[in-house]
Every structure is written in structure tokens, then in C-alpha cells.
mmCIF file of C-alpha atoms in Angstrom:
data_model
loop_
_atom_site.group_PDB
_atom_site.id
_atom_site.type_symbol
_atom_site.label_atom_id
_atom_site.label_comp_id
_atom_site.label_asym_id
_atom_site.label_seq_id
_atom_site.Cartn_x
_atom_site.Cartn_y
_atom_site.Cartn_z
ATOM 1 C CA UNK A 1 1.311 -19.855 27.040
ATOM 2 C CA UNK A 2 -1.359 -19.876 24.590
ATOM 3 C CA UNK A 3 0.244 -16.610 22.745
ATOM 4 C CA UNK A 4 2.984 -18.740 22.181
ATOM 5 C CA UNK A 5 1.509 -21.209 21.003
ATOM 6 C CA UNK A 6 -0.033 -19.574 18.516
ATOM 7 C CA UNK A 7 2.955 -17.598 17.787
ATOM 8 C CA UNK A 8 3.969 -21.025 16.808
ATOM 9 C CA UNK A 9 1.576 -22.135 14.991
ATOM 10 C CA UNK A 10 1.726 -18.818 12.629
ATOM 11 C CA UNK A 11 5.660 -19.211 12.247
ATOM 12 C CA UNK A 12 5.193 -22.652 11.323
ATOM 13 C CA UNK A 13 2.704 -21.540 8.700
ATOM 14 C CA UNK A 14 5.548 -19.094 6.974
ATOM 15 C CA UNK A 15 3.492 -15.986 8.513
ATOM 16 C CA UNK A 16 4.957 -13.289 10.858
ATOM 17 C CA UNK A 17 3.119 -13.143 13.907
ATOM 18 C CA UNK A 18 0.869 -9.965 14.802
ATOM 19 C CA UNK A 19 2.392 -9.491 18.239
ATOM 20 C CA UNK A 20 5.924 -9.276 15.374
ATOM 21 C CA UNK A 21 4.283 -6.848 12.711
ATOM 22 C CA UNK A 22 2.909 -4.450 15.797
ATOM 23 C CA UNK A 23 6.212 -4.140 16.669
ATOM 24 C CA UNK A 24 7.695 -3.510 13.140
ATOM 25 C CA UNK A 25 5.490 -3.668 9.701
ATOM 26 C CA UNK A 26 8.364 -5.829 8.217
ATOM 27 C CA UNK A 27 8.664 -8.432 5.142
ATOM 28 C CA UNK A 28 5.789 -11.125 5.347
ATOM 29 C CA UNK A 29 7.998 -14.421 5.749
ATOM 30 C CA UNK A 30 9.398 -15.024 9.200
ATOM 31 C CA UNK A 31 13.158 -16.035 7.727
ATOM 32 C CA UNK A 32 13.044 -12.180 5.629
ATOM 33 C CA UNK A 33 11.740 -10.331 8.966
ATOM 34 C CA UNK A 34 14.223 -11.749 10.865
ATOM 35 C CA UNK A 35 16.637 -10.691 8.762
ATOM 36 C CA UNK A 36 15.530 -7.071 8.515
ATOM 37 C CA UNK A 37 14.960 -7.264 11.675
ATOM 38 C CA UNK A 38 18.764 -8.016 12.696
ATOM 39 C CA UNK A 39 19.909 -5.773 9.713
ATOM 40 C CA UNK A 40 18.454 -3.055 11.311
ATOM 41 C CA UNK A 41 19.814 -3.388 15.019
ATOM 42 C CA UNK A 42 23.294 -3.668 13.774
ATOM 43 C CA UNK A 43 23.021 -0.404 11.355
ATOM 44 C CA UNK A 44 21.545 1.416 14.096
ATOM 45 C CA UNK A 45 24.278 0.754 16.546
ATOM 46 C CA UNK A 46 26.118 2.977 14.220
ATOM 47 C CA UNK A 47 23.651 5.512 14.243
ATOM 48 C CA UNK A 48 24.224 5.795 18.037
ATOM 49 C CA UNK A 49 27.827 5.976 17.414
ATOM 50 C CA UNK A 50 27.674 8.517 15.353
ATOM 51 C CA UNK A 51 24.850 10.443 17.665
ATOM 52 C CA UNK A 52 27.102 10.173 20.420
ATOM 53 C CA UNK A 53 29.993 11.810 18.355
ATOM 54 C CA UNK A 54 27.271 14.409 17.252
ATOM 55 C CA UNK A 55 28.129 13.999 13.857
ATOM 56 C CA UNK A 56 24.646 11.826 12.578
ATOM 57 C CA UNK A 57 23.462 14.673 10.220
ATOM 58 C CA UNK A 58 26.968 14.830 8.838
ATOM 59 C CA UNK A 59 27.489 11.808 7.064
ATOM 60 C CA UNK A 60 25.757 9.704 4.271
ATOM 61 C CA UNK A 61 22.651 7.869 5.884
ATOM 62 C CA UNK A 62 21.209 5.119 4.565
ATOM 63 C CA UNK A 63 17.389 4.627 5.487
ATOM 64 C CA UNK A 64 17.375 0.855 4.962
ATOM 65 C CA UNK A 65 18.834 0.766 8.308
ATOM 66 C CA UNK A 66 16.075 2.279 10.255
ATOM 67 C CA UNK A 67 12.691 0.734 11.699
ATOM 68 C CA UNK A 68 10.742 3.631 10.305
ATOM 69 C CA UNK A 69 12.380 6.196 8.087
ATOM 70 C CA UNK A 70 9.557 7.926 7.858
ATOM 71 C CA UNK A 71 9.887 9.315 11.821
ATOM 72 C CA UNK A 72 13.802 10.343 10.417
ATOM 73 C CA UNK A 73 11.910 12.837 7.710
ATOM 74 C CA UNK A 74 9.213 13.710 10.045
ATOM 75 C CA UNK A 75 11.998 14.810 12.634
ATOM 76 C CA UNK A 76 13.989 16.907 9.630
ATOM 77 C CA UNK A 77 10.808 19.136 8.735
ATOM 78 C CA UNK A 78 10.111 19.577 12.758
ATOM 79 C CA UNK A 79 13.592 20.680 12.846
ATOM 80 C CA UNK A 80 13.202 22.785 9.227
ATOM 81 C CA UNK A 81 10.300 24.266 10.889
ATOM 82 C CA UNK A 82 11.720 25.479 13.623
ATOM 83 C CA UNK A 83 14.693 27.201 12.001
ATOM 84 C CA UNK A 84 12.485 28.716 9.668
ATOM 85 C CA UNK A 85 9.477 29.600 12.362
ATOM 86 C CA UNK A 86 7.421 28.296 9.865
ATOM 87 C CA UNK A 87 4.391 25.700 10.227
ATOM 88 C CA UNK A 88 5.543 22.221 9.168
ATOM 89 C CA UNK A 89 2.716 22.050 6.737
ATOM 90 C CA UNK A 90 3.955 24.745 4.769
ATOM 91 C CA UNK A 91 7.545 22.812 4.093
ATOM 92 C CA UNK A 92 7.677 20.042 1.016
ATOM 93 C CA UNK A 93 10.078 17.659 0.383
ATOM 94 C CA UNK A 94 12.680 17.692 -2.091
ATOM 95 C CA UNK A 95 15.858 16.645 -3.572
ATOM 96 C CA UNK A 96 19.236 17.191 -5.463
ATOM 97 C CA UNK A 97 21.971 15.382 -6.787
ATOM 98 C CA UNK A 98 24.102 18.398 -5.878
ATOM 99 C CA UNK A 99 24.084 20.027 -1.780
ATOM 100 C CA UNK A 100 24.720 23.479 -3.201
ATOM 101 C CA UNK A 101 21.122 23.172 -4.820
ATOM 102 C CA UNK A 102 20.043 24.254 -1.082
ATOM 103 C CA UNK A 103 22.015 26.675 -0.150
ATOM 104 C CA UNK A 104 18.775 29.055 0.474
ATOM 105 C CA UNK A 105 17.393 25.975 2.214
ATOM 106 C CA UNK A 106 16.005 26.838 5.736
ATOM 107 C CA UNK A 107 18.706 23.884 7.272
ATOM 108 C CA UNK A 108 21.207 22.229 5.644
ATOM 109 C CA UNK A 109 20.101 18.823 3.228
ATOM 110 C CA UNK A 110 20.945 15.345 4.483
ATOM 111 C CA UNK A 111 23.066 13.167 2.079
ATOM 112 C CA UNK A 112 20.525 9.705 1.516
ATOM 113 C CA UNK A 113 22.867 6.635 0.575
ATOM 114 C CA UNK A 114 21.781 3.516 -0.760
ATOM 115 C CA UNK A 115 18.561 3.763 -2.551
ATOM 116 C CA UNK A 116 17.653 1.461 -4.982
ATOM 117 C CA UNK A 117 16.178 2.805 -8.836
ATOM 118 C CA UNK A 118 13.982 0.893 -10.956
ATOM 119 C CA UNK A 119 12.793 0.983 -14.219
ATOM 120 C CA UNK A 120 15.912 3.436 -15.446
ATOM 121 C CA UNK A 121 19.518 4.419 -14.405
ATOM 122 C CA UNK A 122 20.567 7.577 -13.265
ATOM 123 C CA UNK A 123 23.489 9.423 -14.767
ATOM 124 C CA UNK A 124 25.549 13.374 -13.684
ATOM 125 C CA UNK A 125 22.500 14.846 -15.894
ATOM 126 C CA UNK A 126 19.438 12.958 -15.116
ATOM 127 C CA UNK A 127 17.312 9.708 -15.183
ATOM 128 C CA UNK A 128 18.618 8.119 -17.985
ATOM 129 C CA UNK A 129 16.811 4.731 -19.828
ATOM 130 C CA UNK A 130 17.873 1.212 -18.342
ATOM 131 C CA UNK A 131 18.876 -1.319 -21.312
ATOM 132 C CA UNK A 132 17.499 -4.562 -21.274
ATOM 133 C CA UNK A 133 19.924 -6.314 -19.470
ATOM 134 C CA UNK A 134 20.002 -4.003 -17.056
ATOM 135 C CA UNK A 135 19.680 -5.303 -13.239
ATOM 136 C CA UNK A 136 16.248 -5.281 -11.653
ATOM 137 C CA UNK A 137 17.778 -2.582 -9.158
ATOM 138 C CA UNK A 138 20.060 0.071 -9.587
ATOM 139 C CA UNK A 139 21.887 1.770 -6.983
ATOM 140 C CA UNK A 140 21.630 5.145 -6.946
ATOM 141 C CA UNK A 141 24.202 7.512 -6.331
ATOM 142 C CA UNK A 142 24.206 10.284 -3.228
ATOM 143 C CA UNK A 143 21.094 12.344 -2.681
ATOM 144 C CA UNK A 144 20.541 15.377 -0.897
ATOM 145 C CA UNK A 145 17.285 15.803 0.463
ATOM 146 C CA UNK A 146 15.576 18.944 2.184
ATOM 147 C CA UNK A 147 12.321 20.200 3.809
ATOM 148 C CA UNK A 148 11.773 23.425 1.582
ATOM 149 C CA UNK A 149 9.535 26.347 1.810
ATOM 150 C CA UNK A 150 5.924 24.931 -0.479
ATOM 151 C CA UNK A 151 6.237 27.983 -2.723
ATOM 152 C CA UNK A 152 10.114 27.484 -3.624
ATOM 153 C CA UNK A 153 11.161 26.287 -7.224
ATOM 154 C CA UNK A 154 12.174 22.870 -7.104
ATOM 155 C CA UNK A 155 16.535 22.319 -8.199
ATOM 156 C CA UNK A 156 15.367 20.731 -11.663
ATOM 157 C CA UNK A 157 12.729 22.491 -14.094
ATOM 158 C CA UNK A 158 9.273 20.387 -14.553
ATOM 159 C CA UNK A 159 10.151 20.191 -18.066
ATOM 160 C CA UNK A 160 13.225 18.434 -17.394
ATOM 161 C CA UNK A 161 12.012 16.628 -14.241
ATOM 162 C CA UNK A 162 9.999 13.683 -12.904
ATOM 163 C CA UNK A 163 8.311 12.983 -9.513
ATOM 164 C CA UNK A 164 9.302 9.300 -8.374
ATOM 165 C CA UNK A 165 7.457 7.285 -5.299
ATOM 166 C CA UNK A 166 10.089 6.019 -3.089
ATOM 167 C CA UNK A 167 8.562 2.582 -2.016
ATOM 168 C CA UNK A 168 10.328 1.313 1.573
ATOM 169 C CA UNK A 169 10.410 -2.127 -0.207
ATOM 170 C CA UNK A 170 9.761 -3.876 -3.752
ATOM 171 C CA UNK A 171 6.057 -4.718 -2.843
ATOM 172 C CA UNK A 172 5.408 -1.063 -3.837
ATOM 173 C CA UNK A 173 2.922 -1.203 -1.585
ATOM 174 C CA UNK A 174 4.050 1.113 0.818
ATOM 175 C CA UNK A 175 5.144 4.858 0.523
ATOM 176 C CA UNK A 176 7.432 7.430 2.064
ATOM 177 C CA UNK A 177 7.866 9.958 -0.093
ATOM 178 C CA UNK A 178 7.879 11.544 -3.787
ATOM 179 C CA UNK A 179 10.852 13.053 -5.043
ATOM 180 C CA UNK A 180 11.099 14.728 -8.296
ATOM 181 C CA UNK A 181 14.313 14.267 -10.275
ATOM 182 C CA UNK A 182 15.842 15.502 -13.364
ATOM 183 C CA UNK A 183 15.095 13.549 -16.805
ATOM 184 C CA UNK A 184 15.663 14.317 -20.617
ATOM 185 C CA UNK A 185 12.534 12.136 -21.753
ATOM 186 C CA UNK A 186 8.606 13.016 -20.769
ATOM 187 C CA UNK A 187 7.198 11.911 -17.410
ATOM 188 C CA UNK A 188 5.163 9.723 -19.431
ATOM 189 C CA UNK A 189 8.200 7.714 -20.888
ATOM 190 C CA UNK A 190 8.921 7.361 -16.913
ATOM 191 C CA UNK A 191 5.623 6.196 -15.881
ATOM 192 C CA UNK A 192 5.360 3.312 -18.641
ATOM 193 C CA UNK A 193 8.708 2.297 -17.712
ATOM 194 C CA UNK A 194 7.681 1.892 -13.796
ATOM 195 C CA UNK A 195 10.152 3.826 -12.857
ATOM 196 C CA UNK A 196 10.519 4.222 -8.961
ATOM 197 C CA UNK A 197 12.873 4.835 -5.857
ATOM 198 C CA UNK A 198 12.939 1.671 -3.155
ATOM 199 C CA UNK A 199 14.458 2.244 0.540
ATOM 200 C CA UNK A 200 15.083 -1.558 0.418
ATOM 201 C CA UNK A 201 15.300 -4.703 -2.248
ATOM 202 C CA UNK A 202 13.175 -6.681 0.440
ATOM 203 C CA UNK A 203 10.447 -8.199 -0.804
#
């Protein structure tokens, strides 16, 4: 057909196709979408598993394997929302190294495995400066994130704290969330070293 033909003829030029990217706003070059693409089927067959066994919320998840993440947080501050019988626009975002920092929490946090750190390196006490050898991407160890009531303090004090974009890929061009973590130097220091969070290496 002439779809597929010019399905073709856009594959051929190293482009995703549009009928691809309405499906799934993946990596620009047809080999790297592919790849997500497959990525992501297989992780989520273990997201069913685990559904099935009712024990998804449980266990460490790791956003990388999802289509959209951004439907996973959406669907933690509906359910925040309702356990608080609160409006979800009055619930923010936030974070902890620690699951005990939300023990007042509305729900219990989510453990987040397998984001990727730029820019610094992240130690027990805080964001901590990368040295210059350092890898371009650092894994970062276990969060827990929670939907929180706006007015709540935050687990770290914003003297001792940053707010990070997480990016859902190293084009840093688009976002999914801020999260502010703990830090010894000034935001500043943080800012100047591009420090951010990154759901995926893709590029």
C-alpha cells in the first residue's frame, strides 16, 4: 500500500515512521526504537507476572521498562488521592533514599530501580561530586518515591537539598518529573555541573 511504501521510504532514510512515534514517542533511529521497543515488551511481561501475583507495588520497579512512565505516576497520585480524599492537585511528588521517610505518607512509597545520574554520584548522605573519570552515567541506588500532601516538608532540608529533572532519555528533551535530593554543596554547584536524573541511557 502506499503507507507502506512510505513507511519504507522513511526507514530507509534512518527516520522512525509517524504511524511508529504515534504509537510510542521512542528514540529517533529505527535500529534504537526497535530496540526500546522490544526492551519494553519483555520487561513488561514481568510486570504482568507480578500483577497477576498482586505483588507489582511490592517490589523494585524500574521505569525504563514501561511505554509511558508517566501514566505509572499519574496512576500513584489517583490512588494517593483517593486514600487521602484529597484532590490530586493538591499532592506533589517526592522522594527518599530511605521508605521510613514516608511513614505519614497518605500510601505507602514505591521503590524506583535503575535510574541513571549525571553530572555527580550519589553516596548514604547525599549527591556527592563525580571525578573526572567518572562514567557519563551513574546508576543510582533505590529510591522511594511518594505523592505527598503540597504543604508537607520535603525528607531533606532545602539547605541541604537539590531539585533534579528526571529526563526519560539523554536528549534531555523530555520530562517526567523533579525530584529534590539531598546535597552538601549549593544548588548552584549542581546546576553548573548539569546534574540530572535519566529513566533511560537511550539517546
Amino acid at each position: 500500500t502506499a503507507s507502506t511504501q512510505a513507511d519504507g521510504a522513511t526507514l530507509l532514510a534512518l527516520t522512525v515512521p509517524s504511524a511508529w512515534a504515534d504509537l510510542w514517542e521512542g528514540p529517533p533511529e529505527p535500529a534504537a526504537w526497535i530496540r526500546a521497543a522490544v526492551a519494553r515488551t519483555v520487561g513488561l511481561a514481568g510486570w504482568w507476572q507480578r500483577i497477576e501475583q498482586d505483588a507489582l507495588l511490592g517490589s523494585p520497579l524500574v521505569l525504563a521498562e514501561l511505554l509511558s512512565p508517566s501514566n505509572l505516576l499519574n496512576a500513584l497520585r489517583q490512588q494517593t488521592a483517593r486514600a487521602a480524599k484529597c484532590s490530586i492537585d493538591s499532592l506533589r511528588l517526592s522522594c527518599a533514599l530511605e521508605a521510613a521517610a514516608f511513614r505519614d505518607a497518605p500510601a505507602p512509597p514505591v521503590q524506583v530501580h535503575s535510574l541513571l545520574l549525571q553530572g555527580a554520584l550519589m553516596s548514604p548522605s547525599g549527591l556527592s561530586e563525580a571525578p573526572p573519570d567518572a562514567p557519563f552515567l551513574n546508576l543510582m541506588p533505590p529510591l522511594f518515591v511518594a505523592w505527598i500532601p503540597a504543604n508537607s516538608p520535603d525528607p531533606y532540608p532545602a539547605e541541604r537539598s537539590v531539585s533534579l529533572t528526571v529526563y526519560l532519555d539523554t536528549e534531555r528533551e523530555r520530562t517526567l518529573a523533579e525530584l529534590i535530593l539531598p546535597c552538601a554543596a549549593t544548588q548552584t554547584a549542581w546546576i553548573q555541573a548539569g546534574a540530572a536524573l535519566f529513566v533511560s541511557g537511550e539517546h
